[in-house]
CSV table of C-alpha atoms in Angstrom, one decimal:
chain,number,residue,atom,x,y,z
A,1,UNK,CA,134.6,-36.6,185.6
A,2,UNK,CA,133.8,-38.3,188.1
A,3,UNK,CA,134.7,-35.3,190.1
A,4,UNK,CA,132.7,-32.8,187.5
A,5,UNK,CA,130.2,-35.0,188.3
A,6,UNK,CA,130.3,-35.4,192.4
A,7,UNK,CA,130.4,-39.4,191.2
A,8,UNK,CA,132.4,-42.3,192.3
A,9,UNK,CA,135.4,-43.3,189.4
A,10,UNK,CA,133.5,-47.0,190.0
A,11,UNK,CA,130.4,-45.7,189.2
A,12,UNK,CA,131.7,-43.5,185.8
A,13,UNK,CA,133.9,-46.3,184.5
A,14,UNK,CA,130.8,-48.5,184.2
A,15,UNK,CA,128.3,-46.4,182.2
A,16,UNK,CA,131.6,-45.7,179.9
A,17,UNK,CA,132.1,-49.4,179.8
A,18,UNK,CA,128.4,-49.7,179.0
A,19,UNK,CA,127.9,-47.1,176.5
A,20,UNK,CA,130.4,-48.3,174.3
A,21,UNK,CA,129.7,-49.1,170.9
A,22,UNK,CA,129.5,-52.5,170.5
A,23,UNK,CA,131.4,-52.5,166.9
A,24,UNK,CA,134.9,-50.9,168.9
A,25,UNK,CA,135.0,-54.3,171.1
A,26,UNK,CA,137.0,-56.3,168.9
A,27,UNK,CA,135.5,-60.0,168.2
A,28,UNK,CA,138.5,-62.0,169.8
A,29,UNK,CA,136.3,-65.2,168.5
A,30,UNK,CA,136.5,-64.3,165.6
A,31,UNK,CA,139.9,-65.9,165.3
A,32,UNK,CA,139.3,-69.4,166.7
A,33,UNK,CA,136.5,-69.7,163.9
A,34,UNK,CA,137.8,-70.9,160.9
A,35,UNK,CA,134.4,-70.3,158.5
A,36,UNK,CA,135.2,-66.1,159.8
A,37,UNK,CA,138.9,-66.5,158.3
A,38,UNK,CA,139.7,-65.2,155.2
A,39,UNK,CA,139.6,-67.2,152.6
A,40,UNK,CA,136.6,-69.5,154.8
A,41,UNK,CA,138.0,-72.8,155.4
A,42,UNK,CA,137.2,-76.1,157.2
A,43,UNK,CA,137.7,-76.7,161.1
A,44,UNK,CA,141.4,-77.6,161.9
A,45,UNK,CA,140.3,-80.8,163.4
A,46,UNK,CA,137.6,-82.6,160.8
A,47,UNK,CA,137.7,-85.7,163.0
A,48,UNK,CA,136.4,-84.0,166.2
A,49,UNK,CA,133.8,-81.5,164.4
A,50,UNK,CA,132.6,-84.5,162.5
A,51,UNK,CA,131.4,-86.0,165.9
A,52,UNK,CA,130.4,-82.6,167.4
A,53,UNK,CA,127.7,-83.0,164.5
A,54,UNK,CA,126.8,-86.0,164.9
A,55,UNK,CA,126.0,-85.4,168.5
A,56,UNK,CA,124.4,-81.9,167.7
A,57,UNK,CA,122.1,-83.6,164.8
A,58,UNK,CA,121.1,-86.6,167.2
A,59,UNK,CA,120.3,-84.7,171.4
A,60,UNK,CA,122.1,-81.2,170.6
A,61,UNK,CA,120.3,-77.5,170.9
A,62,UNK,CA,121.9,-74.6,169.6
A,63,UNK,CA,119.9,-71.5,171.4
A,64,UNK,CA,120.5,-68.5,168.9
A,65,UNK,CA,118.2,-66.2,170.4
A,66,UNK,CA,119.9,-65.4,173.0
A,67,UNK,CA,122.6,-62.5,173.4
A,68,UNK,CA,125.4,-64.9,173.0
A,69,UNK,CA,124.7,-68.4,171.5
A,70,UNK,CA,124.5,-71.4,173.4
A,71,UNK,CA,125.3,-75.0,172.3
A,72,UNK,CA,123.6,-77.4,174.0
A,73,UNK,CA,123.9,-81.3,174.4
A,74,UNK,CA,122.1,-83.7,176.3
A,75,UNK,CA,123.8,-86.6,177.6
A,76,UNK,CA,122.4,-89.9,179.3
A,77,UNK,CA,124.1,-89.7,183.0
A,78,UNK,CA,124.4,-93.5,182.5
A,79,UNK,CA,127.6,-92.7,179.6
A,80,UNK,CA,129.9,-90.5,181.2
A,81,UNK,CA,132.8,-91.2,178.9
A,82,UNK,CA,129.9,-89.7,176.2
A,83,UNK,CA,130.0,-86.7,178.0
A,84,UNK,CA,133.7,-86.3,177.8
A,85,UNK,CA,134.2,-87.1,174.7
A,86,UNK,CA,131.5,-84.4,173.6
A,87,UNK,CA,133.4,-81.7,175.6
A,88,UNK,CA,136.5,-82.7,174.2
A,89,UNK,CA,135.0,-82.0,171.0
A,90,UNK,CA,133.5,-78.7,171.7
A,91,UNK,CA,137.1,-77.6,173.4
A,92,UNK,CA,138.5,-78.5,170.5
A,93,UNK,CA,136.1,-77.4,167.4
A,94,UNK,CA,135.4,-73.5,169.4
A,95,UNK,CA,135.0,-73.2,173.1
A,96,UNK,CA,137.3,-71.8,175.4
A,97,UNK,CA,135.3,-73.4,178.1
A,98,UNK,CA,132.5,-75.9,178.5
A,99,UNK,CA,129.8,-76.4,181.3
A,100,UNK,CA,127.8,-78.7,182.5
A,101,UNK,CA,124.1,-79.0,183.9
A,102,UNK,CA,122.7,-81.6,185.3
A,103,UNK,CA,118.8,-82.6,185.5
A,104,UNK,CA,117.2,-86.1,186.6
A,105,UNK,CA,119.2,-88.9,184.8
A,106,UNK,CA,120.9,-86.1,182.2
A,107,UNK,CA,123.4,-83.9,182.0
A,108,UNK,CA,123.7,-81.1,179.5
A,109,UNK,CA,127.2,-80.5,178.1
A,110,UNK,CA,126.9,-76.9,177.1
A,111,UNK,CA,129.0,-74.0,175.6
A,112,UNK,CA,128.9,-70.6,175.0
A,113,UNK,CA,130.2,-69.0,171.6
A,114,UNK,CA,129.1,-66.1,169.4
A,115,UNK,CA,130.0,-68.2,166.4
A,116,UNK,CA,128.5,-71.2,167.0
A,117,UNK,CA,126.5,-70.9,164.1
A,118,UNK,CA,129.0,-70.8,161.7
A,119,UNK,CA,129.6,-74.2,162.4
A,120,UNK,CA,126.4,-75.2,162.9
A,121,UNK,CA,124.1,-73.2,160.0
A,122,UNK,CA,121.4,-75.7,160.1
A,123,UNK,CA,120.4,-74.0,164.0
A,124,UNK,CA,116.8,-72.3,163.1
A,125,UNK,CA,113.4,-71.7,164.6
A,126,UNK,CA,111.7,-75.1,165.7
A,127,UNK,CA,112.4,-78.7,166.0
A,128,UNK,CA,114.6,-80.3,163.6
A,129,UNK,CA,112.3,-82.7,162.6
A,130,UNK,CA,109.4,-79.9,161.3
A,131,UNK,CA,112.3,-78.2,159.1
A,132,UNK,CA,114.9,-79.1,156.0
A,133,UNK,CA,118.0,-80.4,157.4
A,134,UNK,CA,120.9,-80.5,155.1
A,135,UNK,CA,124.3,-79.9,154.9
A,136,UNK,CA,126.3,-77.5,153.3
A,137,UNK,CA,129.1,-78.2,150.9
A,138,UNK,CA,132.2,-77.6,153.2
A,139,UNK,CA,130.4,-80.1,155.8
A,140,UNK,CA,129.1,-83.0,153.2
A,141,UNK,CA,133.3,-82.9,152.4
A,142,UNK,CA,134.0,-82.9,156.5
A,143,UNK,CA,132.2,-86.0,156.7
A,144,UNK,CA,132.9,-87.4,153.5
A,145,UNK,CA,136.5,-87.9,154.9
A,146,UNK,CA,134.8,-88.8,158.1
A,147,UNK,CA,132.0,-90.8,158.4
A,148,UNK,CA,132.8,-93.3,161.0
A,149,UNK,CA,133.6,-89.9,163.5
A,150,UNK,CA,129.9,-88.5,162.3
A,151,UNK,CA,127.9,-91.9,163.2
A,152,UNK,CA,129.6,-91.9,166.1
A,153,UNK,CA,128.1,-89.0,167.0
A,154,UNK,CA,124.5,-89.6,166.0
A,155,UNK,CA,124.3,-93.4,167.6
A,156,UNK,CA,125.8,-92.0,170.9
A,157,UNK,CA,123.1,-89.4,170.5
A,158,UNK,CA,120.0,-91.1,168.9
A,159,UNK,CA,121.1,-94.6,168.8
A,160,UNK,CA,122.6,-97.7,170.7
A,161,UNK,CA,123.7,-101.1,170.3
A,162,UNK,CA,121.6,-103.8,172.0
A,163,UNK,CA,121.7,-107.7,171.5
A,164,UNK,CA,118.5,-108.7,169.6
A,165,UNK,CA,116.8,-112.0,170.6
A,166,UNK,CA,114.2,-113.5,168.6
A,167,UNK,CA,112.4,-117.3,169.0
A,168,UNK,CA,112.2,-119.5,165.9
A,169,UNK,CA,109.9,-122.8,166.5
A,170,UNK,CA,111.1,-123.0,170.3
A,171,UNK,CA,115.0,-121.6,170.2
A,172,UNK,CA,116.2,-118.5,170.7
A,173,UNK,CA,118.4,-117.2,169.2
A,174,UNK,CA,120.6,-113.9,170.0
A,175,UNK,CA,122.8,-111.5,167.6
A,176,UNK,CA,124.2,-108.0,168.1
A,177,UNK,CA,122.6,-104.7,166.1
A,178,UNK,CA,122.3,-101.4,166.0
A,179,UNK,CA,119.6,-99.0,165.9
A,180,UNK,CA,119.7,-95.3,165.3
A,181,UNK,CA,116.3,-93.2,166.4
A,182,UNK,CA,115.5,-90.0,164.8
A,183,UNK,CA,112.2,-88.3,164.2
A,184,UNK,CA,113.6,-86.2,160.8
A,185,UNK,CA,113.7,-88.1,157.8
A,186,UNK,CA,116.5,-85.5,156.4
A,187,UNK,CA,118.8,-86.7,159.2
A,188,UNK,CA,117.8,-90.6,159.1
A,189,UNK,CA,118.9,-90.2,155.2
A,190,UNK,CA,122.4,-88.3,155.9
A,191,UNK,CA,123.3,-91.2,158.9
A,192,UNK,CA,122.4,-94.1,156.1
A,193,UNK,CA,124.3,-91.9,153.6
A,194,UNK,CA,127.3,-92.0,155.8
A,195,UNK,CA,127.1,-95.7,156.3
A,196,UNK,CA,126.9,-96.2,152.9
A,197,UNK,CA,130.1,-94.2,152.7
A,198,UNK,CA,131.5,-96.9,155.1
A,199,UNK,CA,130.0,-100.3,153.6
A,200,UNK,CA,127.9,-100.8,156.1
A,201,UNK,CA,124.6,-102.5,155.3
A,202,UNK,CA,121.5,-100.7,156.8
A,203,UNK,CA,117.9,-100.7,156.4
A,204,UNK,CA,114.7,-98.1,157.7
A,205,UNK,CA,113.1,-101.0,160.2
A,206,UNK,CA,110.0,-98.3,161.2
A,207,UNK,CA,109.2,-95.1,159.6
A,208,UNK,CA,111.8,-93.3,162.2
A,209,UNK,CA,114.6,-95.8,163.0
A,210,UNK,CA,117.6,-97.6,160.6
A,211,UNK,CA,118.5,-100.6,161.4
A,212,UNK,CA,122.0,-102.4,161.3
A,213,UNK,CA,121.9,-106.3,161.5
A,214,UNK,CA,123.9,-108.1,159.8
A,215,UNK,CA,126.8,-110.0,161.3
A,216,UNK,CA,129.8,-108.2,159.0
A,217,UNK,CA,127.8,-105.0,158.9
A,218,UNK,CA,127.7,-104.7,163.1
A,219,UNK,CA,131.2,-106.2,163.3
A,220,UNK,CA,132.4,-102.8,160.7
A,221,UNK,CA,130.4,-100.4,162.6
A,222,UNK,CA,132.2,-102.1,166.4
A,223,UNK,CA,135.4,-100.5,164.4
A,224,UNK,CA,133.7,-96.8,164.6
A,225,UNK,CA,131.1,-96.5,167.4
A,226,UNK,CA,130.7,-99.9,169.6
A,227,UNK,CA,128.9,-100.3,173.2
A,228,UNK,CA,128.2,-96.6,174.7
A,229,UNK,CA,130.3,-96.0,178.1
């Protein structure tokens, strides 16, 4: 054909590839997606998935308007270990490759994969706190089995462990506590549900924040979360 048209072989080859119908190209990424199997199955590494789900519900964003969906999770530069855990979870759950985009004070850990929406059906238009956020039954089953990894992801994204100081009658008392802030009441509700599964006492200290402050509750949550690093 290139001789007949009087064009370079490479040019004609590019034209042919571009005109190939999309359904003629096999979707090899489908083999890596547990939700696209027959029948659908949960992710093979439930702990990694529960952790990644917690990160996503906190500071994650799934861009589904692009040609191929992109999962992005913002991580503070002060906590490089969290970035590493995030990347590892992405690779274990689905990603073949993960990249990092640096900005001032933070780094976005991201992965391009066609089947991220299958694993994160909460993705949608608008901000998470402006629309309902619920887990599919299979996701609830995963979190029920791995509540510690789920809350670890939530606190690694939107939470902190700090020392609170209270002064009473001139005497200062210090105690450790966890705080989790999120504008979505649904996401805070999921966090509270997972903490209940762990037996960790918590309360809403503000409209958009929950607190774990009892000494025994903090000690129990330390086994699953601990200080950020």
